[in-house]
Amino acid sequence: YEPLLRALLAEVASREAVEVQITGHTDRVGTMEKNDRLSLERARHIRDALLENGLNARFIRLVGRGEREPLVITDDDVPEPRNRRVEVIVR
């Protein structure tokens, strides 16, 4: 994901004021509580990579959505890799 990380940092650097929202997601395998924790861990991983590359921490907001906003609707306990993701919104 290094090319995406570099592009994101360049976008943030090009703006005067910026807010970065990092939202982690999971598929529907596991409990709601476990998926909430996992989604937040995914968001933290991306935040840490951004911080290591110079992004100011006061601009970052983390959100863990667990299995609540899937890209692909599935039944419970059905693995779906496209739902295991992190979205980054730069405002």
Tab-separated table of N, CA and C in Angstrom:
chain	number	residue	atom	x	y	z
A	1	TYR	N	0.802	-1.202	0.000
A	1	TYR	CA	0.000	0.000	0.000
A	1	TYR	C	0.842	1.262	0.000
A	2	GLU	N	2.147	1.128	-0.159
A	2	GLU	CA	3.061	2.276	-0.138
A	2	GLU	C	2.715	3.353	-1.170
A	3	PRO	N	2.402	3.006	-2.429
A	3	PRO	CA	2.055	4.068	-3.387
A	3	PRO	C	0.813	4.859	-2.957
A	4	LEU	N	-0.165	4.169	-2.390
A	4	LEU	CA	-1.364	4.867	-1.909
A	4	LEU	C	-1.032	5.779	-0.742
A	5	LEU	N	-0.166	5.324	0.130
A	5	LEU	CA	0.240	6.120	1.283
A	5	LEU	C	0.955	7.391	0.829
A	6	ARG	N	1.859	7.265	-0.135
A	6	ARG	CA	2.568	8.441	-0.654
A	6	ARG	C	1.602	9.422	-1.316
A	7	ALA	N	0.641	8.915	-2.075
A	7	ALA	CA	-0.341	9.787	-2.732
A	7	ALA	C	-1.210	10.500	-1.703
A	8	LEU	N	-1.585	9.796	-0.652
A	8	LEU	CA	-2.391	10.400	0.404
A	8	LEU	C	-1.620	11.511	1.112
A	9	LEU	N	-0.365	11.251	1.448
A	9	LEU	CA	0.463	12.262	2.104
A	9	LEU	C	0.661	13.487	1.211
A	10	ALA	N	0.832	13.276	-0.080
A	10	ALA	CA	0.980	14.399	-1.010
A	10	ALA	C	-0.293	15.231	-1.059
A	11	GLU	N	-1.446	14.581	-1.050
A	11	GLU	CA	-2.723	15.295	-1.058
A	11	GLU	C	-2.883	16.133	0.207
A	12	VAL	N	-2.577	15.553	1.338
A	12	VAL	CA	-2.693	16.274	2.603
A	12	VAL	C	-1.728	17.464	2.633
A	13	ALA	N	-0.518	17.273	2.148
A	13	ALA	CA	0.483	18.332	2.156
A	13	ALA	C	0.093	19.497	1.244
A	14	SER	N	-0.730	19.236	0.230
A	14	SER	CA	-1.100	20.282	-0.723
A	14	SER	C	-2.202	21.196	-0.211
A	15	ARG	N	-2.774	20.886	0.936
A	15	ARG	CA	-3.888	21.670	1.472
A	15	ARG	C	-3.450	22.500	2.673
A	16	GLU	N	-4.073	23.666	2.825
A	16	GLU	CA	-3.746	24.525	3.966
A	16	GLU	C	-4.288	23.949	5.272
A	17	ALA	N	-5.552	23.627	5.297
A	17	ALA	CA	-6.188	23.041	6.484
A	17	ALA	C	-6.764	21.703	6.058
A	18	VAL	N	-6.582	20.713	6.897
A	18	VAL	CA	-7.009	19.381	6.486
A	18	VAL	C	-7.484	18.586	7.695
A	19	GLU	N	-8.450	17.759	7.440
A	19	GLU	CA	-8.898	16.770	8.415
A	19	GLU	C	-8.869	15.426	7.707
A	20	VAL	N	-8.330	14.430	8.384
A	20	VAL	CA	-8.257	13.091	7.812
A	20	VAL	C	-9.071	12.158	8.690
A	21	GLN	N	-10.079	11.536	8.086
A	21	GLN	CA	-10.874	10.537	8.805
A	21	GLN	C	-10.494	9.165	8.271
A	22	ILE	N	-10.096	8.286	9.183
A	22	ILE	CA	-9.685	6.927	8.826
A	22	ILE	C	-10.702	5.976	9.430
A	23	THR	N	-11.390	5.216	8.562
A	23	THR	CA	-12.462	4.330	9.002
A	23	THR	C	-12.120	2.890	8.664
A	24	GLY	N	-12.064	2.038	9.693
A	24	GLY	CA	-11.811	0.619	9.496
A	24	GLY	C	-13.107	-0.161	9.402
A	25	HIS	N	-13.082	-1.235	8.601
A	25	HIS	CA	-14.251	-2.093	8.390
A	25	HIS	C	-13.835	-3.563	8.461
A	26	THR	N	-14.792	-4.434	8.700
A	26	THR	CA	-14.558	-5.881	8.702
A	26	THR	C	-15.646	-6.585	7.906
A	27	ASP	N	-15.440	-7.887	7.703
A	27	ASP	CA	-16.529	-8.697	7.161
A	27	ASP	C	-17.387	-9.174	8.336
A	28	ARG	N	-18.289	-10.122	8.103
A	28	ARG	CA	-19.232	-10.529	9.138
A	28	ARG	C	-18.815	-11.804	9.862
A	29	VAL	N	-17.539	-12.166	9.753
A	29	VAL	CA	-17.028	-13.323	10.480
A	29	VAL	C	-16.618	-12.858	11.872
A	30	GLY	N	-17.112	-13.534	12.903
A	30	GLY	CA	-16.787	-13.159	14.275
A	30	GLY	C	-17.910	-12.361	14.920
A	31	THR	N	-17.692	-12.041	16.193
A	31	THR	CA	-18.712	-11.311	16.946
A	31	THR	C	-18.659	-9.821	16.608
A	32	MET	N	-19.732	-9.129	16.899
A	32	MET	CA	-19.802	-7.690	16.686
A	32	MET	C	-18.694	-6.986	17.471
A	33	GLU	N	-18.490	-7.405	18.732
A	33	GLU	CA	-17.471	-6.780	19.571
A	33	GLU	C	-16.061	-6.982	18.993
A	34	LYS	N	-15.786	-8.201	18.564
A	34	LYS	CA	-14.474	-8.502	17.981
A	34	LYS	C	-14.258	-7.677	16.710
A	35	ASN	N	-15.276	-7.589	15.884
A	35	ASN	CA	-15.155	-6.835	14.641
A	35	ASN	C	-15.014	-5.336	14.892
A	36	ASP	N	-15.658	-4.833	15.928
A	36	ASP	CA	-15.473	-3.422	16.281
A	36	ASP	C	-14.017	-3.153	16.659
A	37	ARG	N	-13.438	-4.028	17.468
A	37	ARG	CA	-12.032	-3.872	17.858
A	37	ARG	C	-11.108	-3.995	16.648
A	38	LEU	N	-11.362	-5.004	15.814
A	38	LEU	CA	-10.519	-5.235	14.642
A	38	LEU	C	-10.582	-4.050	13.675
A	39	SER	N	-11.755	-3.504	13.459
A	39	SER	CA	-11.875	-2.379	12.527
A	39	SER	C	-11.116	-1.159	13.044
A	40	LEU	N	-11.152	-0.934	14.339
A	40	LEU	CA	-10.408	0.180	14.917
A	40	LEU	C	-8.899	-0.068	14.844
A	41	GLU	N	-8.479	-1.311	15.022
A	41	GLU	CA	-7.061	-1.656	14.877
A	41	GLU	C	-6.587	-1.389	13.449
A	42	ARG	N	-7.417	-1.701	12.475
A	42	ARG	CA	-7.060	-1.435	11.077
A	42	ARG	C	-6.880	0.064	10.853
A	43	ALA	N	-7.787	0.856	11.387
A	43	ALA	CA	-7.683	2.313	11.248
A	43	ALA	C	-6.416	2.819	11.940
A	44	ARG	N	-6.110	2.289	13.123
A	44	ARG	CA	-4.904	2.707	13.851
A	44	ARG	C	-3.632	2.382	13.069
A	45	HIS	N	-3.624	1.241	12.398
A	45	HIS	CA	-2.461	0.840	11.612
A	45	HIS	C	-2.176	1.873	10.520
A	46	ILE	N	-3.208	2.315	9.839
A	46	ILE	CA	-3.031	3.319	8.793
A	46	ILE	C	-2.632	4.659	9.409
A	47	ARG	N	-3.269	5.033	10.537
A	47	ARG	CA	-2.890	6.275	11.221
A	47	ARG	C	-1.410	6.252	11.577
A	48	ASP	N	-0.944	5.142	12.134
A	48	ASP	CA	0.459	5.042	12.537
A	48	ASP	C	1.393	5.202	11.342
A	49	ALA	N	1.015	4.623	10.212
A	49	ALA	CA	1.832	4.772	9.008
A	49	ALA	C	1.867	6.232	8.561
A	50	LEU	N	0.741	6.922	8.649
A	50	LEU	CA	0.696	8.333	8.277
A	50	LEU	C	1.539	9.184	9.229
A	51	LEU	N	1.448	8.888	10.519
A	51	LEU	CA	2.236	9.633	11.504
A	51	LEU	C	3.729	9.425	11.289
A	52	GLU	N	4.124	8.195	10.993
A	52	GLU	CA	5.529	7.886	10.747
A	52	GLU	C	6.067	8.639	9.539
A	53	ASN	N	5.147	9.041	8.651
A	53	ASN	CA	5.549	9.757	7.443
A	53	ASN	C	5.270	11.250	7.521
A	54	GLY	N	5.038	11.762	8.729
A	54	GLY	CA	4.995	13.196	8.918
A	54	GLY	C	3.636	13.865	9.037
A	55	LEU	N	2.547	13.134	8.992
A	55	LEU	CA	1.237	13.772	9.135
A	55	LEU	C	1.037	14.216	10.584
A	56	ASN	N	0.479	15.387	10.777
A	56	ASN	CA	0.220	15.931	12.102
A	56	ASN	C	-0.950	15.192	12.749
A	57	ALA	N	-0.750	14.682	13.962
A	57	ALA	CA	-1.756	13.857	14.641
A	57	ALA	C	-3.047	14.612	14.934
A	58	ARG	N	-2.999	15.937	15.081
A	58	ARG	CA	-4.220	16.666	15.438
A	58	ARG	C	-5.229	16.708	14.305
A	59	PHE	N	-4.822	16.322	13.106
A	59	PHE	CA	-5.717	16.326	11.957
A	59	PHE	C	-6.432	14.998	11.736
A	60	ILE	N	-6.149	13.992	12.557
A	60	ILE	CA	-6.621	12.638	12.287
A	60	ILE	C	-7.775	12.264	13.208
A	61	ARG	N	-8.802	11.667	12.633
A	61	ARG	CA	-9.927	11.126	13.388
A	61	ARG	C	-10.075	9.656	13.009
A	62	LEU	N	-10.135	8.777	14.018
A	62	LEU	CA	-10.278	7.333	13.785
A	62	LEU	C	-11.707	6.895	14.037
A	63	VAL	N	-12.175	5.972	13.197
A	63	VAL	CA	-13.506	5.400	13.358
A	63	VAL	C	-13.413	3.913	13.072
A	64	GLY	N	-14.046	3.103	13.904
A	64	GLY	CA	-14.167	1.668	13.653
A	64	GLY	C	-15.637	1.330	13.436
A	65	ARG	N	-15.977	0.877	12.247
A	65	ARG	CA	-17.378	0.569	11.929
A	65	ARG	C	-17.680	-0.919	11.991
A	66	GLY	N	-16.684	-1.744	12.250
A	66	GLY	CA	-16.933	-3.184	12.337
A	66	GLY	C	-17.550	-3.701	11.060
A	67	GLU	N	-18.627	-4.437	11.221
A	67	GLU	CA	-19.304	-5.059	10.071
A	67	GLU	C	-20.539	-4.268	9.622
A	68	ARG	N	-20.710	-3.053	10.115
A	68	ARG	CA	-21.946	-2.292	9.888
A	68	ARG	C	-22.119	-1.706	8.490
A	69	GLU	N	-21.042	-1.486	7.750
A	69	GLU	CA	-21.141	-0.843	6.440
A	69	GLU	C	-20.410	-1.668	5.378
A	70	PRO	N	-20.920	-2.850	5.069
A	70	PRO	CA	-20.218	-3.700	4.103
A	70	PRO	C	-20.333	-3.171	2.675
A	71	LEU	N	-19.304	-3.425	1.885
A	71	LEU	CA	-19.394	-3.164	0.449
A	71	LEU	C	-20.226	-4.248	-0.221
A	72	VAL	N	-20.078	-5.468	0.277
A	72	VAL	CA	-20.782	-6.626	-0.262
A	72	VAL	C	-21.627	-7.216	0.866
A	73	ILE	N	-22.923	-7.271	0.670
A	73	ILE	CA	-23.824	-7.824	1.683
A	73	ILE	C	-23.680	-9.344	1.714
A	74	THR	N	-23.459	-9.881	2.926
A	74	THR	CA	-23.354	-11.334	3.108
A	74	THR	C	-24.137	-11.738	4.357
A	75	ASP	N	-24.337	-13.027	4.500
A	75	ASP	CA	-24.901	-13.556	5.734
A	75	ASP	C	-23.819	-13.534	6.815
A	76	ASP	N	-24.232	-13.752	8.066
A	76	ASP	CA	-23.269	-13.849	9.162
A	76	ASP	C	-22.272	-14.972	8.892
A	77	ASP	N	-21.038	-14.765	9.347
A	77	ASP	CA	-19.956	-15.745	9.277
A	77	ASP	C	-19.541	-16.131	7.860
A	78	VAL	N	-19.848	-15.284	6.878
A	78	VAL	CA	-19.388	-15.504	5.509
A	78	VAL	C	-18.203	-14.568	5.267
A	79	PRO	N	-17.015	-15.132	5.013
A	79	PRO	CA	-15.858	-14.284	4.765
A	79	PRO	C	-16.001	-13.530	3.441
A	80	GLU	N	-15.690	-12.251	3.457
A	80	GLU	CA	-15.729	-11.436	2.237
A	80	GLU	C	-14.587	-10.437	2.285
A	81	PRO	N	-13.496	-10.723	1.560
A	81	PRO	CA	-12.309	-9.868	1.612
A	81	PRO	C	-12.577	-8.404	1.263
A	82	ARG	N	-13.509	-8.119	0.383
A	82	ARG	CA	-13.764	-6.723	-0.003
A	82	ARG	C	-14.352	-5.902	1.134
A	83	ASN	N	-14.916	-6.575	2.145
A	83	ASN	CA	-15.447	-5.853	3.297
A	83	ASN	C	-14.377	-5.554	4.340
A	84	ARG	N	-13.234	-6.223	4.242
A	84	ARG	CA	-12.107	-5.986	5.159
A	84	ARG	C	-11.253	-4.872	4.566
A	85	ARG	N	-11.502	-3.641	5.015
A	85	ARG	CA	-10.866	-2.515	4.368
A	85	ARG	C	-10.721	-1.335	5.316
A	86	VAL	N	-9.964	-0.355	4.852
A	86	VAL	CA	-9.852	0.929	5.537
A	86	VAL	C	-10.125	2.012	4.500
A	87	GLU	N	-10.992	2.942	4.856
A	87	GLU	CA	-11.286	4.086	3.990
A	87	GLU	C	-10.662	5.332	4.617
A	88	VAL	N	-10.058	6.154	3.785
A	88	VAL	CA	-9.456	7.394	4.256
A	88	VAL	C	-10.112	8.546	3.498
A	89	ILE	N	-10.677	9.467	4.258
A	89	ILE	CA	-11.316	10.650	3.673
A	89	ILE	C	-10.509	11.867	4.102
A	90	VAL	N	-10.123	12.660	3.123
A	90	VAL	CA	-9.372	13.891	3.373
A	90	VAL	C	-10.304	15.057	3.065
A	91	ARG	N	-10.490	15.922	4.068
A	91	ARG	CA	-11.353	17.098	3.898
A	91	ARG	C	-10.545	18.352	4.053
